[in-house]
Amino acid sequence: MHKPHLFILTGASRGMGLAMAQQLLRPGHALVCISRHSNAGLQDAALASGVALEQWQHDLGSANAAAAERLQAWLETHSAIALAGGAGSAAPSPLASPFASATLINNAGLIPPIAPLSASDPAALAQGLRVGLEAPMLLCAAFLAATEGWAVPRKVLNISSGLGRRAMASQAPYCAAKAGMDHFTRCLALEEALKPHGAKVCSLAPGVIDTDMQTQLRSAHPAAFPDAPQFASLKTAGMLTTPADAATRVLAWLERSDFGTHPVADVREP
């Protein structure tokens, strides 16, 4: 029996995250989704396609440590089962893996209420940084620690943003979270390159997508957000990518033979 390819995806209940989850429901895959809410349609699609799906409900703005701890325990349990399964052989491999490959996709994110930093709510700032930066770091740490002994391909795909590389007024927490994601991914790439079975990692900007975040940006009052007209014009000019098309492009990048060669990238690059 062939081992499945494991995908762990955050923010899978809507938008591009949901589109990625739907496209990952293919034979030979196993999918774990971590979101504030489960998606009944996704569960139905998994049953119809015969793909193993788990949906864990965690609010990464308040329970990101719990999500990381659950992920690490879940992976270690599966690893122990794989080792036990080889106990009858003469020399069970310490690199036994229950999956053919393992991939973590940190997609969850949010934009706090749009305002200059001086007018921002401290609780909203903290929540934005927990979801956009702290949670991906904790989940990466848990994933890499629990799978370090697996001699199978392992990947981490962090969904970044052009705003992590371009400053914008009234977007300090979101820009800071995505810039931090880019830079900690660079650090991960250096660390994993030193290991015999190191993971390939990339922080990828997915382009401009027609999601609730875009609605939030273009609907903001120009007095609070000077770039609101620019985002409105993207919608008017039809320059936004659909969540499904964006998901297709992101997952295609994940499958590239040179994935991880550049730890910070943009899906619009060749």
PDB file of N, CA, C and O in Angstrom, residues 190-261:
ATOM      1  N   LEU A 190      18.599  28.634   5.927  1.00  0.00           N
ATOM      2  CA  LEU A 190      19.997  28.451   6.319  1.00  0.00           C
ATOM      3  C   LEU A 190      20.138  27.269   7.284  1.00  0.00           C
ATOM      4  O   LEU A 190      21.062  26.464   7.173  1.00  0.00           O
ATOM      5  N   GLU A 191      19.200  27.161   8.224  1.00  0.00           N
ATOM      6  CA  GLU A 191      19.254  26.080   9.212  1.00  0.00           C
ATOM      7  C   GLU A 191      19.043  24.711   8.561  1.00  0.00           C
ATOM      8  O   GLU A 191      19.784  23.755   8.830  1.00  0.00           O
ATOM      9  N   GLU A 192      18.010  24.618   7.717  1.00  0.00           N
ATOM     10  CA  GLU A 192      17.670  23.332   7.116  1.00  0.00           C
ATOM     11  C   GLU A 192      18.732  22.872   6.116  1.00  0.00           C
ATOM     12  O   GLU A 192      18.914  21.679   5.908  1.00  0.00           O
ATOM     13  N   ALA A 193      19.442  23.817   5.507  1.00  0.00           N
ATOM     14  CA  ALA A 193      20.492  23.458   4.548  1.00  0.00           C
ATOM     15  C   ALA A 193      21.648  22.730   5.221  1.00  0.00           C
ATOM     16  O   ALA A 193      22.415  22.013   4.553  1.00  0.00           O
ATOM     17  N   LEU A 194      21.773  22.861   6.529  1.00  0.00           N
ATOM     18  CA  LEU A 194      22.864  22.214   7.263  1.00  0.00           C
ATOM     19  C   LEU A 194      22.531  20.783   7.668  1.00  0.00           C
ATOM     20  O   LEU A 194      23.393  20.069   8.161  1.00  0.00           O
ATOM     21  N   LYS A 195      21.279  20.369   7.465  1.00  0.00           N
ATOM     22  CA  LYS A 195      20.834  19.060   7.935  1.00  0.00           C
ATOM     23  C   LYS A 195      20.854  18.035   6.807  1.00  0.00           C
ATOM     24  O   LYS A 195      20.633  18.379   5.642  1.00  0.00           O
ATOM     25  N   PRO A 196      21.070  16.766   7.133  1.00  0.00           N
ATOM     26  CA  PRO A 196      21.132  15.727   6.093  1.00  0.00           C
ATOM     27  C   PRO A 196      19.829  15.582   5.313  1.00  0.00           C
ATOM     28  O   PRO A 196      19.841  15.297   4.126  1.00  0.00           O
ATOM     29  N   HIS A 197      18.713  15.754   6.000  1.00  0.00           N
ATOM     30  CA  HIS A 197      17.402  15.642   5.356  1.00  0.00           C
ATOM     31  C   HIS A 197      16.599  16.919   5.608  1.00  0.00           C
ATOM     32  O   HIS A 197      15.434  16.872   6.004  1.00  0.00           O
ATOM     33  N   GLY A 198      17.239  18.062   5.396  1.00  0.00           N
ATOM     34  CA  GLY A 198      16.604  19.342   5.673  1.00  0.00           C
ATOM     35  C   GLY A 198      15.404  19.614   4.790  1.00  0.00           C
ATOM     36  O   GLY A 198      15.322  19.163   3.648  1.00  0.00           O
ATOM     37  N   ALA A 199      14.473  20.355   5.326  1.00  0.00           N
ATOM     38  CA  ALA A 199      13.274  20.733   4.577  1.00  0.00           C
ATOM     39  C   ALA A 199      13.595  21.851   3.593  1.00  0.00           C
ATOM     40  O   ALA A 199      14.503  22.657   3.811  1.00  0.00           O
ATOM     41  N   LYS A 200      12.824  21.908   2.508  1.00  0.00           N
ATOM     42  CA  LYS A 200      12.878  23.025   1.568  1.00  0.00           C
ATOM     43  C   LYS A 200      11.826  24.044   2.005  1.00  0.00           C
ATOM     44  O   LYS A 200      10.680  23.673   2.293  1.00  0.00           O
ATOM     45  N   VAL A 201      12.206  25.311   2.067  1.00  0.00           N
ATOM     46  CA  VAL A 201      11.288  26.327   2.585  1.00  0.00           C
ATOM     47  C   VAL A 201      11.218  27.521   1.638  1.00  0.00           C
ATOM     48  O   VAL A 201      12.190  27.859   0.953  1.00  0.00           O
ATOM     49  N   CYS A 202      10.049  28.158   1.625  1.00  0.00           N
ATOM     50  CA  CYS A 202       9.867  29.343   0.780  1.00  0.00           C
ATOM     51  C   CYS A 202       8.749  30.207   1.339  1.00  0.00           C
ATOM     52  O   CYS A 202       7.706  29.697   1.762  1.00  0.00           O
ATOM     53  N   SER A 203       8.975  31.500   1.363  1.00  0.00           N
ATOM     54  CA  SER A 203       7.950  32.491   1.701  1.00  0.00           C
ATOM     55  C   SER A 203       7.521  33.142   0.391  1.00  0.00           C
ATOM     56  O   SER A 203       8.292  33.868  -0.237  1.00  0.00           O
ATOM     57  N   LEU A 204       6.299  32.850  -0.028  1.00  0.00           N
ATOM     58  CA  LEU A 204       5.849  33.174  -1.383  1.00  0.00           C
ATOM     59  C   LEU A 204       4.728  34.213  -1.383  1.00  0.00           C
ATOM     60  O   LEU A 204       3.701  34.037  -0.723  1.00  0.00           O
ATOM     61  N   ALA A 205       4.922  35.300  -2.125  1.00  0.00           N
ATOM     62  CA  ALA A 205       3.855  36.269  -2.340  1.00  0.00           C
ATOM     63  C   ALA A 205       2.948  35.743  -3.451  1.00  0.00           C
ATOM     64  O   ALA A 205       3.439  35.411  -4.535  1.00  0.00           O
ATOM     65  N   PRO A 206       1.620  35.623  -3.215  1.00  0.00           N
ATOM     66  CA  PRO A 206       0.739  34.967  -4.182  1.00  0.00           C
ATOM     67  C   PRO A 206       0.099  35.890  -5.215  1.00  0.00           C
ATOM     68  O   PRO A 206      -0.737  35.443  -5.997  1.00  0.00           O
ATOM     69  N   GLY A 207       0.481  37.167  -5.238  1.00  0.00           N
ATOM     70  CA  GLY A 207      -0.173  38.099  -6.152  1.00  0.00           C
ATOM     71  C   GLY A 207      -1.374  38.751  -5.499  1.00  0.00           C
ATOM     72  O   GLY A 207      -1.656  38.550  -4.315  1.00  0.00           O
ATOM     73  N   VAL A 208      -2.105  39.530  -6.263  1.00  0.00           N
ATOM     74  CA  VAL A 208      -3.247  40.288  -5.743  1.00  0.00           C
ATOM     75  C   VAL A 208      -4.519  39.489  -6.010  1.00  0.00           C
ATOM     76  O   VAL A 208      -4.884  39.258  -7.164  1.00  0.00           O
ATOM     77  N   ILE A 209      -5.211  39.085  -4.955  1.00  0.00           N
ATOM     78  CA  ILE A 209      -6.313  38.130  -5.054  1.00  0.00           C
ATOM     79  C   ILE A 209      -7.613  38.769  -4.596  1.00  0.00           C
ATOM     80  O   ILE A 209      -7.638  39.561  -3.645  1.00  0.00           O
ATOM     81  N   ASP A 210      -8.694  38.409  -5.226  1.00  0.00           N
ATOM     82  CA  ASP A 210     -10.016  38.968  -4.910  1.00  0.00           C
ATOM     83  C   ASP A 210     -10.614  38.229  -3.709  1.00  0.00           C
ATOM     84  O   ASP A 210     -11.409  37.303  -3.848  1.00  0.00           O
ATOM     85  N   THR A 211     -10.202  38.653  -2.519  1.00  0.00           N
ATOM     86  CA  THR A 211     -10.660  38.027  -1.282  1.00  0.00           C
ATOM     87  C   THR A 211     -11.281  39.080  -0.366  1.00  0.00           C
ATOM     88  O   THR A 211     -11.332  40.269  -0.692  1.00  0.00           O
ATOM     89  N   ASP A 212     -11.701  38.629   0.822  1.00  0.00           N
ATOM     90  CA  ASP A 212     -12.274  39.559   1.797  1.00  0.00           C
ATOM     91  C   ASP A 212     -11.258  40.618   2.215  1.00  0.00           C
ATOM     92  O   ASP A 212     -11.628  41.746   2.540  1.00  0.00           O
ATOM     93  N   MET A 213      -9.976  40.266   2.222  1.00  0.00           N
ATOM     94  CA  MET A 213      -8.947  41.243   2.576  1.00  0.00           C
ATOM     95  C   MET A 213      -8.938  42.406   1.586  1.00  0.00           C
ATOM     96  O   MET A 213      -8.805  43.567   1.972  1.00  0.00           O
ATOM     97  N   GLN A 214      -9.063  42.064   0.307  1.00  0.00           N
ATOM     98  CA  GLN A 214      -9.096  43.119  -0.704  1.00  0.00           C
ATOM     99  C   GLN A 214     -10.321  44.012  -0.529  1.00  0.00           C
ATOM    100  O   GLN A 214     -10.242  45.231  -0.692  1.00  0.00           O
ATOM    101  N   THR A 215     -11.445  43.416  -0.196  1.00  0.00           N
ATOM    102  CA  THR A 215     -12.654  44.209   0.068  1.00  0.00           C
ATOM    103  C   THR A 215     -12.417  45.166   1.226  1.00  0.00           C
ATOM    104  O   THR A 215     -12.801  46.337   1.171  1.00  0.00           O
ATOM    105  N   GLN A 216     -11.773  44.672   2.263  1.00  0.00           N
ATOM    106  CA  GLN A 216     -11.458  45.499   3.430  1.00  0.00           C
ATOM    107  C   GLN A 216     -10.554  46.670   3.044  1.00  0.00           C
ATOM    108  O   GLN A 216     -10.779  47.813   3.472  1.00  0.00           O
ATOM    109  N   LEU A 217      -9.572  46.417   2.197  1.00  0.00           N
ATOM    110  CA  LEU A 217      -8.632  47.474   1.818  1.00  0.00           C
ATOM    111  C   LEU A 217      -9.276  48.542   0.938  1.00  0.00           C
ATOM    112  O   LEU A 217      -9.101  49.737   1.162  1.00  0.00           O
ATOM    113  N   ARG A 218     -10.028  48.097  -0.073  1.00  0.00           N
ATOM    114  CA  ARG A 218     -10.587  49.096  -0.994  1.00  0.00           C
ATOM    115  C   ARG A 218     -11.795  49.830  -0.402  1.00  0.00           C
ATOM    116  O   ARG A 218     -12.208  50.874  -0.927  1.00  0.00           O
ATOM    117  N   SER A 219     -12.366  49.280   0.693  1.00  0.00           N
ATOM    118  CA  SER A 219     -13.524  49.915   1.324  1.00  0.00           C
ATOM    119  C   SER A 219     -13.128  50.885   2.432  1.00  0.00           C
ATOM    120  O   SER A 219     -13.985  51.577   2.980  1.00  0.00           O
ATOM    121  N   ALA A 220     -11.840  50.930   2.757  1.00  0.00           N
ATOM    122  CA  ALA A 220     -11.390  51.810   3.833  1.00  0.00           C
ATOM    123  C   ALA A 220     -11.523  53.273   3.423  1.00  0.00           C
ATOM    124  O   ALA A 220     -11.435  53.624   2.236  1.00  0.00           O
ATOM    125  N   HIS A 221     -11.727  54.141   4.406  1.00  0.00           N
ATOM    126  CA  HIS A 221     -11.828  55.568   4.117  1.00  0.00           C
ATOM    127  C   HIS A 221     -10.449  56.108   3.761  1.00  0.00           C
ATOM    128  O   HIS A 221      -9.467  55.850   4.470  1.00  0.00           O
ATOM    129  N   PRO A 222     -10.341  56.847   2.642  1.00  0.00           N
ATOM    130  CA  PRO A 222      -9.028  57.367   2.220  1.00  0.00           C
ATOM    131  C   PRO A 222      -8.318  58.209   3.275  1.00  0.00           C
ATOM    132  O   PRO A 222      -7.086  58.285   3.281  1.00  0.00           O
ATOM    133  N   ALA A 223      -9.081  58.816   4.183  1.00  0.00           N
ATOM    134  CA  ALA A 223      -8.438  59.613   5.231  1.00  0.00           C
ATOM    135  C   ALA A 223      -7.619  58.731   6.168  1.00  0.00           C
ATOM    136  O   ALA A 223      -6.590  59.149   6.706  1.00  0.00           O
ATOM    137  N   ALA A 224      -8.086  57.492   6.355  1.00  0.00           N
ATOM    138  CA  ALA A 224      -7.358  56.563   7.218  1.00  0.00           C
ATOM    139  C   ALA A 224      -6.373  55.708   6.431  1.00  0.00           C
ATOM    140  O   ALA A 224      -5.376  55.232   6.977  1.00  0.00           O
ATOM    141  N   PHE A 225      -6.683  55.521   5.134  1.00  0.00           N
ATOM    142  CA  PHE A 225      -5.863  54.639   4.306  1.00  0.00           C
ATOM    143  C   PHE A 225      -5.664  55.292   2.941  1.00  0.00           C
ATOM    144  O   PHE A 225      -6.484  55.131   2.035  1.00  0.00           O
ATOM    145  N   PRO A 226      -4.579  56.037   2.761  1.00  0.00           N
ATOM    146  CA  PRO A 226      -4.371  56.801   1.520  1.00  0.00           C
ATOM    147  C   PRO A 226      -4.350  55.942   0.259  1.00  0.00           C
ATOM    148  O   PRO A 226      -4.659  56.434  -0.835  1.00  0.00           O
ATOM    149  N   ASP A 227      -4.021  54.647   0.366  1.00  0.00           N
ATOM    150  CA  ASP A 227      -3.925  53.788  -0.815  1.00  0.00           C
ATOM    151  C   ASP A 227      -5.244  53.104  -1.174  1.00  0.00           C
ATOM    152  O   ASP A 227      -5.276  52.288  -2.102  1.00  0.00           O
ATOM    153  N   ALA A 228      -6.332  53.427  -0.472  1.00  0.00           N
ATOM    154  CA  ALA A 228      -7.629  52.794  -0.770  1.00  0.00           C
ATOM    155  C   ALA A 228      -8.039  52.964  -2.227  1.00  0.00           C
ATOM    156  O   ALA A 228      -8.496  51.988  -2.857  1.00  0.00           O
ATOM    157  N   PRO A 229      -7.899  54.143  -2.828  1.00  0.00           N
ATOM    158  CA  PRO A 229      -8.282  54.279  -4.243  1.00  0.00           C
ATOM    159  C   PRO A 229      -7.495  53.355  -5.172  1.00  0.00           C
ATOM    160  O   PRO A 229      -8.026  52.860  -6.170  1.00  0.00           O
ATOM    161  N   GLN A 230      -6.227  53.120  -4.863  1.00  0.00           N
ATOM    162  CA  GLN A 230      -5.410  52.220  -5.674  1.00  0.00           C
ATOM    163  C   GLN A 230      -5.988  50.806  -5.651  1.00  0.00           C
ATOM    164  O   GLN A 230      -6.071  50.131  -6.689  1.00  0.00           O
ATOM    165  N   PHE A 231      -6.396  50.338  -4.481  1.00  0.00           N
ATOM    166  CA  PHE A 231      -6.965  48.996  -4.379  1.00  0.00           C
ATOM    167  C   PHE A 231      -8.330  48.931  -5.052  1.00  0.00           C
ATOM    168  O   PHE A 231      -8.686  47.910  -5.651  1.00  0.00           O
ATOM    169  N   ALA A 232      -9.089  50.014  -4.983  1.00  0.00           N
ATOM    170  CA  ALA A 232     -10.379  50.049  -5.674  1.00  0.00           C
ATOM    171  C   ALA A 232     -10.178  49.965  -7.186  1.00  0.00           C
ATOM    172  O   ALA A 232     -10.946  49.298  -7.888  1.00  0.00           O
ATOM    173  N   SER A 233      -9.143  50.618  -7.686  1.00  0.00           N
ATOM    174  CA  SER A 233      -8.894  50.603  -9.129  1.00  0.00           C
ATOM    175  C   SER A 233      -8.475  49.221  -9.617  1.00  0.00           C
ATOM    176  O   SER A 233      -8.762  48.840 -10.755  1.00  0.00           O
ATOM    177  N   LEU A 234      -7.803  48.441  -8.767  1.00  0.00           N
ATOM    178  CA  LEU A 234      -7.432  47.074  -9.148  1.00  0.00           C
ATOM    179  C   LEU A 234      -8.680  46.246  -9.417  1.00  0.00           C
ATOM    180  O   LEU A 234      -8.737  45.464 -10.374  1.00  0.00           O
ATOM    181  N   LYS A 235      -9.686  46.436  -8.580  1.00  0.00           N
ATOM    182  CA  LYS A 235     -10.944  45.708  -8.763  1.00  0.00           C
ATOM    183  C   LYS A 235     -11.657  46.191 -10.015  1.00  0.00           C
ATOM    184  O   LYS A 235     -12.126  45.383 -10.843  1.00  0.00           O
ATOM    185  N   THR A 236     -11.739  47.487 -10.196  1.00  0.00           N
ATOM    186  CA  THR A 236     -12.429  48.064 -11.354  1.00  0.00           C
ATOM    187  C   THR A 236     -11.775  47.637 -12.661  1.00  0.00           C
ATOM    188  O   THR A 236     -12.459  47.354 -13.652  1.00  0.00           O
ATOM    189  N   ALA A 237     -10.461  47.564 -12.660  1.00  0.00           N
ATOM    190  CA  ALA A 237      -9.723  47.218 -13.883  1.00  0.00           C
ATOM    191  C   ALA A 237      -9.649  45.712 -14.122  1.00  0.00           C
ATOM    192  O   ALA A 237      -9.052  45.274 -15.106  1.00  0.00           O
ATOM    193  N   GLY A 238     -10.244  44.918 -13.235  1.00  0.00           N
ATOM    194  CA  GLY A 238     -10.226  43.469 -13.408  1.00  0.00           C
ATOM    195  C   GLY A 238      -8.840  42.860 -13.239  1.00  0.00           C
ATOM    196  O   GLY A 238      -8.526  41.858 -13.885  1.00  0.00           O
ATOM    197  N   MET A 239      -8.027  43.443 -12.357  1.00  0.00           N
ATOM    198  CA  MET A 239      -6.646  42.985 -12.195  1.00  0.00           C
ATOM    199  C   MET A 239      -6.467  42.026 -11.017  1.00  0.00           C
ATOM    200  O   MET A 239      -5.342  41.643 -10.690  1.00  0.00           O
ATOM    201  N   LEU A 240      -7.566  41.626 -10.383  1.00  0.00           N
ATOM    202  CA  LEU A 240      -7.477  40.716  -9.249  1.00  0.00           C
ATOM    203  C   LEU A 240      -7.600  39.266  -9.704  1.00  0.00           C
ATOM    204  O   LEU A 240      -8.437  38.939 -10.549  1.00  0.00           O
ATOM    205  N   THR A 241      -6.800  38.408  -9.148  1.00  0.00           N
ATOM    206  CA  THR A 241      -6.851  36.988  -9.449  1.00  0.00           C
ATOM    207  C   THR A 241      -7.928  36.321  -8.602  1.00  0.00           C
ATOM    208  O   THR A 241      -8.106  36.670  -7.427  1.00  0.00           O
ATOM    209  N   THR A 242      -8.652  35.373  -9.150  1.00  0.00           N
ATOM    210  CA  THR A 242      -9.648  34.651  -8.360  1.00  0.00           C
ATOM    211  C   THR A 242      -8.921  33.747  -7.353  1.00  0.00           C
ATOM    212  O   THR A 242      -7.784  33.326  -7.591  1.00  0.00           O
ATOM    213  N   PRO A 243      -9.571  33.437  -6.228  1.00  0.00           N
ATOM    214  CA  PRO A 243      -8.934  32.524  -5.267  1.00  0.00           C
ATOM    215  C   PRO A 243      -8.547  31.187  -5.888  1.00  0.00           C
ATOM    216  O   PRO A 243      -7.476  30.642  -5.582  1.00  0.00           O
ATOM    217  N   ALA A 244      -9.385  30.646  -6.762  1.00  0.00           N
ATOM    218  CA  ALA A 244      -9.085  29.351  -7.387  1.00  0.00           C
ATOM    219  C   ALA A 244      -7.848  29.445  -8.272  1.00  0.00           C
ATOM    220  O   ALA A 244      -6.976  28.561  -8.234  1.00  0.00           O
ATOM    221  N   ASP A 245      -7.754  30.508  -9.081  1.00  0.00           N
ATOM    222  CA  ASP A 245      -6.587  30.653  -9.953  1.00  0.00           C
ATOM    223  C   ASP A 245      -5.312  30.890  -9.136  1.00  0.00           C
ATOM    224  O   ASP A 245      -4.243  30.360  -9.460  1.00  0.00           O
ATOM    225  N   ALA A 246      -5.453  31.692  -8.076  1.00  0.00           N
ATOM    226  CA  ALA A 246      -4.288  31.943  -7.219  1.00  0.00           C
ATOM    227  C   ALA A 246      -3.825  30.652  -6.557  1.00  0.00           C
ATOM    228  O   ALA A 246      -2.624  30.382  -6.464  1.00  0.00           O
ATOM    229  N   ALA A 247      -4.772  29.837  -6.099  1.00  0.00           N
ATOM    230  CA  ALA A 247      -4.421  28.561  -5.469  1.00  0.00           C
ATOM    231  C   ALA A 247      -3.687  27.655  -6.453  1.00  0.00           C
ATOM    232  O   ALA A 247      -2.700  26.997  -6.089  1.00  0.00           O
ATOM    233  N   THR A 248      -4.149  27.632  -7.687  1.00  0.00           N
ATOM    234  CA  THR A 248      -3.500  26.805  -8.713  1.00  0.00           C
ATOM    235  C   THR A 248      -2.053  27.242  -8.922  1.00  0.00           C
ATOM    236  O   THR A 248      -1.135  26.408  -9.009  1.00  0.00           O
ATOM    237  N   ARG A 249      -1.823  28.538  -8.971  1.00  0.00           N
ATOM    238  CA  ARG A 249      -0.475  29.057  -9.192  1.00  0.00           C
ATOM    239  C   ARG A 249       0.434  28.782  -7.996  1.00  0.00           C
ATOM    240  O   ARG A 249       1.611  28.426  -8.149  1.00  0.00           O
ATOM    241  N   VAL A 250      -0.114  28.925  -6.794  1.00  0.00           N
ATOM    242  CA  VAL A 250       0.679  28.684  -5.593  1.00  0.00           C
ATOM    243  C   VAL A 250       1.057  27.209  -5.485  1.00  0.00           C
ATOM    244  O   VAL A 250       2.209  26.869  -5.198  1.00  0.00           O
ATOM    245  N   LEU A 251       0.096  26.324  -5.724  1.00  0.00           N
ATOM    246  CA  LEU A 251       0.387  24.889  -5.630  1.00  0.00           C
ATOM    247  C   LEU A 251       1.328  24.437  -6.746  1.00  0.00           C
ATOM    248  O   LEU A 251       2.128  23.513  -6.554  1.00  0.00           O
ATOM    249  N   ALA A 252       1.249  25.090  -7.905  1.00  0.00           N
ATOM    250  CA  ALA A 252       2.200  24.780  -8.978  1.00  0.00           C
ATOM    251  C   ALA A 252       3.612  25.190  -8.565  1.00  0.00           C
ATOM    252  O   ALA A 252       4.592  24.487  -8.872  1.00  0.00           O
ATOM    253  N   TRP A 253       3.739  26.314  -7.869  1.00  0.00           N
ATOM    254  CA  TRP A 253       5.054  26.756  -7.378  1.00  0.00           C
ATOM    255  C   TRP A 253       5.600  25.736  -6.377  1.00  0.00           C
ATOM    256  O   TRP A 253       6.788  25.414  -6.385  1.00  0.00           O
ATOM    257  N   LEU A 254       4.722  25.224  -5.546  1.00  0.00           N
ATOM    258  CA  LEU A 254       5.126  24.235  -4.556  1.00  0.00           C
ATOM    259  C   LEU A 254       5.722  22.989  -5.209  1.00  0.00           C
ATOM    260  O   LEU A 254       6.625  22.358  -4.647  1.00  0.00           O
ATOM    261  N   GLU A 255       5.244  22.648  -6.397  1.00  0.00           N
ATOM    262  CA  GLU A 255       5.700  21.446  -7.091  1.00  0.00           C
ATOM    263  C   GLU A 255       6.911  21.685  -7.983  1.00  0.00           C
ATOM    264  O   GLU A 255       7.421  20.750  -8.596  1.00  0.00           O
ATOM    265  N   ARG A 256       7.388  22.910  -8.071  1.00  0.00           N
ATOM    266  CA  ARG A 256       8.546  23.191  -8.912  1.00  0.00           C
ATOM    267  C   ARG A 256       9.774  22.423  -8.432  1.00  0.00           C
ATOM    268  O   ARG A 256       9.986  22.246  -7.226  1.00  0.00           O
ATOM    269  N   SER A 257      10.585  21.984  -9.377  1.00  0.00           N
ATOM    270  CA  SER A 257      11.794  21.245  -9.017  1.00  0.00           C
ATOM    271  C   SER A 257      12.787  22.121  -8.265  1.00  0.00           C
ATOM    272  O   SER A 257      13.620  21.613  -7.509  1.00  0.00           O
ATOM    273  N   ASP A 258      12.701  23.444  -8.455  1.00  0.00           N
ATOM    274  CA  ASP A 258      13.629  24.348  -7.772  1.00  0.00           C
ATOM    275  C   ASP A 258      12.997  24.997  -6.550  1.00  0.00           C
ATOM    276  O   ASP A 258      13.495  26.004  -6.041  1.00  0.00           O
ATOM    277  N   PHE A 259      11.899  24.424  -6.049  1.00  0.00           N
ATOM    278  CA  PHE A 259      11.252  24.992  -4.861  1.00  0.00           C
ATOM    279  C   PHE A 259      12.264  25.084  -3.718  1.00  0.00           C
ATOM    280  O   PHE A 259      12.973  24.113  -3.410  1.00  0.00           O
ATOM    281  N   GLY A 260      12.322  26.245  -3.081  1.00  0.00           N
ATOM    282  CA  GLY A 260      13.233  26.456  -1.965  1.00  0.00           C
ATOM    283  C   GLY A 260      14.588  26.997  -2.358  1.00  0.00           C
ATOM    284  O   GLY A 260      15.365  27.392  -1.485  1.00  0.00           O
ATOM    285  N   THR A 261      14.889  27.022  -3.652  1.00  0.00           N
ATOM    286  CA  THR A 261      16.174  27.595  -4.084  1.00  0.00           C
ATOM    287  C   THR A 261      16.264  29.056  -3.653  1.00  0.00           C
ATOM    288  O   THR A 261      17.322  29.537  -3.217  1.00  0.00           O
TER     289      THR A 261
END
